[in-house]
PDB file of C-alpha atoms in Angstrom:
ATOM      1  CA  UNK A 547      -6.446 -27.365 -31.645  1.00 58.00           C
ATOM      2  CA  UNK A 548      -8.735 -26.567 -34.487  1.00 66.00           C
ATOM      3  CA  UNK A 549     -10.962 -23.902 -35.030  1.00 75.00           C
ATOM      4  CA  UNK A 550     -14.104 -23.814 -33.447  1.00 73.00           C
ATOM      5  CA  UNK A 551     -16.503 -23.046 -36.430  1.00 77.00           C
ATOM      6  CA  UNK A 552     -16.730 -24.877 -39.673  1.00 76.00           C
ATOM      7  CA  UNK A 553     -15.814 -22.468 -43.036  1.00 80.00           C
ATOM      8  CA  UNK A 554     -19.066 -23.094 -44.371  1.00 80.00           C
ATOM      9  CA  UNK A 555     -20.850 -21.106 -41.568  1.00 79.00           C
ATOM     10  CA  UNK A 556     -18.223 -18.127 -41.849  1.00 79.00           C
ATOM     11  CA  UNK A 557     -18.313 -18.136 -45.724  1.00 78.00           C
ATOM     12  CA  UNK A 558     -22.323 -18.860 -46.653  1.00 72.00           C
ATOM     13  CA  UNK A 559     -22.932 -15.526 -47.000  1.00 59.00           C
ATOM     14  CA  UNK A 560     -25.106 -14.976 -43.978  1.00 63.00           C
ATOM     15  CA  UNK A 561     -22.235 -13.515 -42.088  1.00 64.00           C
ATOM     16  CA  UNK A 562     -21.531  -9.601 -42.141  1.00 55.00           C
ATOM     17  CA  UNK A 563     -18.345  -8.563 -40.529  1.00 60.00           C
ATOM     18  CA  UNK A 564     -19.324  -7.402 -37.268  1.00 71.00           C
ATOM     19  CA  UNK A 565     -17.432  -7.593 -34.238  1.00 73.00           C
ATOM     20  CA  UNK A 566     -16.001 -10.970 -34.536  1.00 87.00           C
ATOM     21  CA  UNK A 567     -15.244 -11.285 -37.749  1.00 89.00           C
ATOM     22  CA  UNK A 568     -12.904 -10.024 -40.509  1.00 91.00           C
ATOM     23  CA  UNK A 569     -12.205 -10.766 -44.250  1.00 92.00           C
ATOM     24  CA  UNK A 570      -9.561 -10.211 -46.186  1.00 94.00           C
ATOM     25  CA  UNK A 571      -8.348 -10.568 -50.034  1.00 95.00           C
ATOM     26  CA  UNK A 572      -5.190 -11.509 -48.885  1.00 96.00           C
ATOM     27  CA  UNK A 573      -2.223 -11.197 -46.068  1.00 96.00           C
ATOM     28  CA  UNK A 574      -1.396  -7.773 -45.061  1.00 94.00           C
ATOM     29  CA  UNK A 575       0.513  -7.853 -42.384  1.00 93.00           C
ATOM     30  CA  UNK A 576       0.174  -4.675 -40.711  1.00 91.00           C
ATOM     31  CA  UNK A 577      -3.738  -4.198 -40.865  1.00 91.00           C
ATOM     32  CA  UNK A 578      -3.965  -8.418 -40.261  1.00 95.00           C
ATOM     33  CA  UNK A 579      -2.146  -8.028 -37.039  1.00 95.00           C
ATOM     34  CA  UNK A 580      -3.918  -5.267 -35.893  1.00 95.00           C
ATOM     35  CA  UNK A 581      -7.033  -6.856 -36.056  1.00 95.00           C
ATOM     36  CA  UNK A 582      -5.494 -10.002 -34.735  1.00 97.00           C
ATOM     37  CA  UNK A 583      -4.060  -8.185 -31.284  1.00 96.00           C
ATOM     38  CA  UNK A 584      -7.681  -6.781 -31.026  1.00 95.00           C
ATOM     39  CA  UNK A 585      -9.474  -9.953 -30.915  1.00 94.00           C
ATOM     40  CA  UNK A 586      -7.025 -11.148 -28.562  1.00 94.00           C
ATOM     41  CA  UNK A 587      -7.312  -8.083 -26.649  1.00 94.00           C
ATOM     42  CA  UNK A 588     -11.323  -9.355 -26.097  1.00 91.00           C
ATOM     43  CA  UNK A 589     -12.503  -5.802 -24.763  1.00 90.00           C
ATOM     44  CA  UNK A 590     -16.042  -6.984 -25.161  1.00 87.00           C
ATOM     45  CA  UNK A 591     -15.723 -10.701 -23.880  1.00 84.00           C
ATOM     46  CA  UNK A 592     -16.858 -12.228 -27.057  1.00 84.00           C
ATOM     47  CA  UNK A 593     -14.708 -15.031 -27.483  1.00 85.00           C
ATOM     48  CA  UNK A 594     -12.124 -13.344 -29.747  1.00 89.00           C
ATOM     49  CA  UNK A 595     -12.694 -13.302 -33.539  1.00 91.00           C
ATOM     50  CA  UNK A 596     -11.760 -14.812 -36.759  1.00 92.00           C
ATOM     51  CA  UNK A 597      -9.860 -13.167 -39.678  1.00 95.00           C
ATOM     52  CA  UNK A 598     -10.834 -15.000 -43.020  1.00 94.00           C
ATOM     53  CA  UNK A 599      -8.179 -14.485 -45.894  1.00 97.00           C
ATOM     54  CA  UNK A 600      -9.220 -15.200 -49.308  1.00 97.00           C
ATOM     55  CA  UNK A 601     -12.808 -12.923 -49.596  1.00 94.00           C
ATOM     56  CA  UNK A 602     -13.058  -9.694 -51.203  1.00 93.00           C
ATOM     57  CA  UNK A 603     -15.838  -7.815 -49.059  1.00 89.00           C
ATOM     58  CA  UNK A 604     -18.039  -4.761 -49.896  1.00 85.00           C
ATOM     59  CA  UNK A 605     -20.063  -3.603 -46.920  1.00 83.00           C
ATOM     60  CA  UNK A 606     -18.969  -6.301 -44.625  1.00 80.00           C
ATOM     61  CA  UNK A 607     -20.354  -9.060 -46.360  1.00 81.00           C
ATOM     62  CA  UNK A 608     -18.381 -11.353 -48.768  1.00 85.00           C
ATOM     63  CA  UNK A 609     -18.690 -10.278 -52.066  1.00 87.00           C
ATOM     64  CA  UNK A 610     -16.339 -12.695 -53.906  1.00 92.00           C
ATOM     65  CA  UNK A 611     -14.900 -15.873 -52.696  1.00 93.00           C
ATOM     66  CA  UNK A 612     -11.429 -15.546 -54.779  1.00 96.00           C
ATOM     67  CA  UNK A 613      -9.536 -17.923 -52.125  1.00 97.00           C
ATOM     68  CA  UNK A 614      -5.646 -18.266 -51.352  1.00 97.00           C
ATOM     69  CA  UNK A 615      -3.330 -19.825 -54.240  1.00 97.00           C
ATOM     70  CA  UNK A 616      -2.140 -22.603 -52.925  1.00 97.00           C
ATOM     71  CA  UNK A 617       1.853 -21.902 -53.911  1.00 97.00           C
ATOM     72  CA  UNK A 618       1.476 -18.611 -51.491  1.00 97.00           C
ATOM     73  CA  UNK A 619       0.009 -20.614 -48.779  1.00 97.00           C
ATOM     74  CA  UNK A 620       3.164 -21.749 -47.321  1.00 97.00           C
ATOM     75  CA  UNK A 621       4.822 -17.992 -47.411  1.00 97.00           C
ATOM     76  CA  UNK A 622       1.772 -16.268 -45.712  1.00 97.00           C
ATOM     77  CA  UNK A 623       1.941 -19.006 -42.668  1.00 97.00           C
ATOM     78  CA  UNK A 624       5.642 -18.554 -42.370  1.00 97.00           C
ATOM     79  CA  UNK A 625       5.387 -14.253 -42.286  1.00 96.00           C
ATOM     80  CA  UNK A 626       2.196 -14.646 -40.457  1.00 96.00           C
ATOM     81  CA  UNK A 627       4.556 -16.408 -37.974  1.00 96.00           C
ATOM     82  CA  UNK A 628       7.337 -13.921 -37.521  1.00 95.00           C
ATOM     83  CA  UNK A 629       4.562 -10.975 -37.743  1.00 95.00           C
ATOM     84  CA  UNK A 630       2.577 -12.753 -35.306  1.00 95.00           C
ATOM     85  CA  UNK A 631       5.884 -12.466 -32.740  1.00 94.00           C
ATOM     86  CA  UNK A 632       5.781  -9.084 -32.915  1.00 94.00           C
ATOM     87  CA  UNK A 633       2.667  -8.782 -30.278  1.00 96.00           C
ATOM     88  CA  UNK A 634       3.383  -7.979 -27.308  1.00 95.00           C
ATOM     89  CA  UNK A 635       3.138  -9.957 -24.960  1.00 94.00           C
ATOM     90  CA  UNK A 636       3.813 -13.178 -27.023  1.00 94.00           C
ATOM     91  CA  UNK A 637       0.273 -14.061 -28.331  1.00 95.00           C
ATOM     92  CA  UNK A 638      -0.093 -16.697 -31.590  1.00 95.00           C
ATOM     93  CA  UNK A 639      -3.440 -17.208 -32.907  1.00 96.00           C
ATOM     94  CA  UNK A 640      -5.147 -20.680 -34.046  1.00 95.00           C
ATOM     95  CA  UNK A 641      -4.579 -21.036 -38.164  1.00 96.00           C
ATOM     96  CA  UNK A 642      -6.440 -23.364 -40.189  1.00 95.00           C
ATOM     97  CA  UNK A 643      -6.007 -23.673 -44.038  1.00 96.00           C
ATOM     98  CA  UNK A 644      -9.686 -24.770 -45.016  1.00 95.00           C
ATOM     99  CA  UNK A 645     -11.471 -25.958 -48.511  1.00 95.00           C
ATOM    100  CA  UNK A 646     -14.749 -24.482 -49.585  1.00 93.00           C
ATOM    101  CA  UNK A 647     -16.034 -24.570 -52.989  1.00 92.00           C
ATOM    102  CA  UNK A 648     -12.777 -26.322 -54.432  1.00 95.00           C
ATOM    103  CA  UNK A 649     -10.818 -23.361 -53.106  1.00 96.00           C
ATOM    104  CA  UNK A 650      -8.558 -22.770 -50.442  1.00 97.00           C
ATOM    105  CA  UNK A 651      -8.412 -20.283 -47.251  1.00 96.00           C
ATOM    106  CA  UNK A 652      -6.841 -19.080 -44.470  1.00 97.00           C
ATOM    107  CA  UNK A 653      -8.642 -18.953 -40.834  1.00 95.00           C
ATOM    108  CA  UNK A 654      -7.261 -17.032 -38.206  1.00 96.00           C
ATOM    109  CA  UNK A 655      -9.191 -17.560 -34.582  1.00 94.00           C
ATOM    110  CA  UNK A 656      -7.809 -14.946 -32.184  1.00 94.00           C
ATOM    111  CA  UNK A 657      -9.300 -15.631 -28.962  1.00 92.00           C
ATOM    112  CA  UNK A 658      -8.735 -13.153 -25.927  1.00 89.00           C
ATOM    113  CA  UNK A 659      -5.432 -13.732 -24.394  1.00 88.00           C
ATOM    114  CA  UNK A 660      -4.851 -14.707 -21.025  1.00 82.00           C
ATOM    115  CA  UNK A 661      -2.134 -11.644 -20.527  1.00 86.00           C
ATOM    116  CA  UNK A 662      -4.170  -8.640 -21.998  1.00 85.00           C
ATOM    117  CA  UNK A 663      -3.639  -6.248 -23.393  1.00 92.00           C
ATOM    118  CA  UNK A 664      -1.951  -7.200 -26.161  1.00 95.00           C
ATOM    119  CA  UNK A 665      -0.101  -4.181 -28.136  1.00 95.00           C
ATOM    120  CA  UNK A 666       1.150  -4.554 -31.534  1.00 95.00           C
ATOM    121  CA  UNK A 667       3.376  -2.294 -33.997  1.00 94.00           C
ATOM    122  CA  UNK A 668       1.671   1.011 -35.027  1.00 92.00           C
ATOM    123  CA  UNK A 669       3.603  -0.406 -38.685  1.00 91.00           C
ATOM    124  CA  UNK A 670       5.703  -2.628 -40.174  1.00 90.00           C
ATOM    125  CA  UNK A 671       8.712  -0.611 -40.284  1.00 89.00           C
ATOM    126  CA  UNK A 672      11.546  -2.332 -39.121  1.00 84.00           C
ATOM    127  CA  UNK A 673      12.552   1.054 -36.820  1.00 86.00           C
ATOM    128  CA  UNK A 674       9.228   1.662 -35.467  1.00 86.00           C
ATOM    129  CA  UNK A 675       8.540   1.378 -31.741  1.00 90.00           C
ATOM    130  CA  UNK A 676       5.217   2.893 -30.762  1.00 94.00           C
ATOM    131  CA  UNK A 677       3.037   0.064 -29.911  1.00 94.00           C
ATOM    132  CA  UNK A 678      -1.120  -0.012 -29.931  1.00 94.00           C
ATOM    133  CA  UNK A 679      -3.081  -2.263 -27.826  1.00 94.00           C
ATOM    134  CA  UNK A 680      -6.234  -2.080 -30.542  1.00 96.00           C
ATOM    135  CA  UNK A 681      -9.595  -3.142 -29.690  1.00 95.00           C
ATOM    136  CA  UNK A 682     -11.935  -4.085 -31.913  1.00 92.00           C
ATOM    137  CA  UNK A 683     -15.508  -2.338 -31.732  1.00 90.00           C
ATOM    138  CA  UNK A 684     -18.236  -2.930 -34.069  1.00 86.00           C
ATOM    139  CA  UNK A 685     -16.583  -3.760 -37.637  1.00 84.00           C
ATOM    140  CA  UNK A 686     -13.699  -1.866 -36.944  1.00 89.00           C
ATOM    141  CA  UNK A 687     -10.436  -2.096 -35.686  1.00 92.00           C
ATOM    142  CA  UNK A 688      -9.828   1.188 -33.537  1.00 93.00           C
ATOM    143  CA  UNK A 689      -7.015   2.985 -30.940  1.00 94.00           C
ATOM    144  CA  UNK A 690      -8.290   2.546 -27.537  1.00 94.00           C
ATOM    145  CA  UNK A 691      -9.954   5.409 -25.664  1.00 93.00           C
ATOM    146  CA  UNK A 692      -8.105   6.310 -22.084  1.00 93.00           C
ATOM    147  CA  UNK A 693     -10.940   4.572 -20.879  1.00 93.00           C
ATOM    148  CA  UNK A 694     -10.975   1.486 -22.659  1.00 92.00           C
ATOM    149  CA  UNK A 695      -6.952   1.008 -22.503  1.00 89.00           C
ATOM    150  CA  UNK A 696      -8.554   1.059 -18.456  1.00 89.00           C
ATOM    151  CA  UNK A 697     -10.854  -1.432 -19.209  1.00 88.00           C
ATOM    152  CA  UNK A 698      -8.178  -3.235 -20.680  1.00 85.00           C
ATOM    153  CA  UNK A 699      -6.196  -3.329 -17.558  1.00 84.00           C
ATOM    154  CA  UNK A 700      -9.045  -4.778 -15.813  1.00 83.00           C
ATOM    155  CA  UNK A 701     -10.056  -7.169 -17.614  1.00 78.00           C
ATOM    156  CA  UNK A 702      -6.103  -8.587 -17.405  1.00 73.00           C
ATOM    157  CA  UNK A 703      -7.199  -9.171 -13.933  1.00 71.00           C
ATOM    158  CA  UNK A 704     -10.223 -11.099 -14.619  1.00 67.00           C
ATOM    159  CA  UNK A 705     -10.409 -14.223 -16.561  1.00 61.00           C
ATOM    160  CA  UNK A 706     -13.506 -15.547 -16.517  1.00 59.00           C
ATOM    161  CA  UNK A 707     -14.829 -18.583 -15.199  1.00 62.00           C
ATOM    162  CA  UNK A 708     -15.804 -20.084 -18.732  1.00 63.00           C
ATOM    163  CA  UNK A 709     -12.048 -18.999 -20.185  1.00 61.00           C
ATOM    164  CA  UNK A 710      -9.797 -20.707 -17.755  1.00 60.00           C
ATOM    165  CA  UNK A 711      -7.464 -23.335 -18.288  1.00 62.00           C
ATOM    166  CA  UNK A 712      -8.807 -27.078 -17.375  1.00 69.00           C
ATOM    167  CA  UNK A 713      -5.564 -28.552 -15.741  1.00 62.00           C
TER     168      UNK A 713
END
């Protein structure tokens, strides 16, 4: 399955990060999979969101298009995997490497998960066990009110319509 947008629309320029939508200089694994288990956590029924790797940002908007090098391509897809099957439960996103202006990036679509919510390690550290089930909100990436980890919970009950599976 590819993802749903072209790299063109989500790297014109146009396109502020906002709810949706993340950039990213390059793979960090714990603040990546944060946002990632928010967009698949889809508190606000958007559709989930895309993380773009390869843009330095200043206010939300791309600033510089510096890309991925390709020879660290292959290493970010493999930790992105094993960091990926850390979320809880299992949840992979939909990866695309794309080419735009003769340099390479990396597309993560996140869209909500069927088994919200989705909790992820509070860090990397190989001992820790406190687990987050982040929404995203806005531009950010945030801990979930009492309320909102409720919300979660609800909407776990109710896939809509427009989501479901097409047997």
């Amino acid at each position: 399955m590819a993802v749903p947008t072209n790299i063109k629309t989500l790297l014109s320029g146009n396109v502020v990060e906002w709810a949706r939508i993340e950039f990213k200089e390059t793979w960090d694994a714990e603040a990546s999979l944060k946002t990632i288990c928010a967009f698949a956590n889809d508190i606000d029924n958007w559709g989930g969101g895309y993380l773009v790797i390869g843009v330095k940002e200043k206010d939300g908007r791309p600033e510089e298009l510096i890309g991925v090098s390709p020879e660290k391509i292959d290493g970010y897809l493999k930790d992105m995997l094993n960091k990926c099957k850390r979320i809880q439960p299992e949840y992979l996103p939909i990866v695309e490497v794309a080419d735009y202006e003769k340099k390479k990036f990396i597309i993560i679509w996140a869209p909500g998960g069927y088994l919200r919510p989705y909790s992820s390690p509070k860090s990397m550290a190989k001992d820790e066990k406190e687990r987050v089930s982040y929404i995203r909100k806005m531009a950010s990436t945030i801990t979930p009110s009492e309320e909102e980890k409720r919300d979660l919970y609800t909407l776990a009950n109710n896939v809509p319509f427009d989501d479901r599976i097409n047997h």
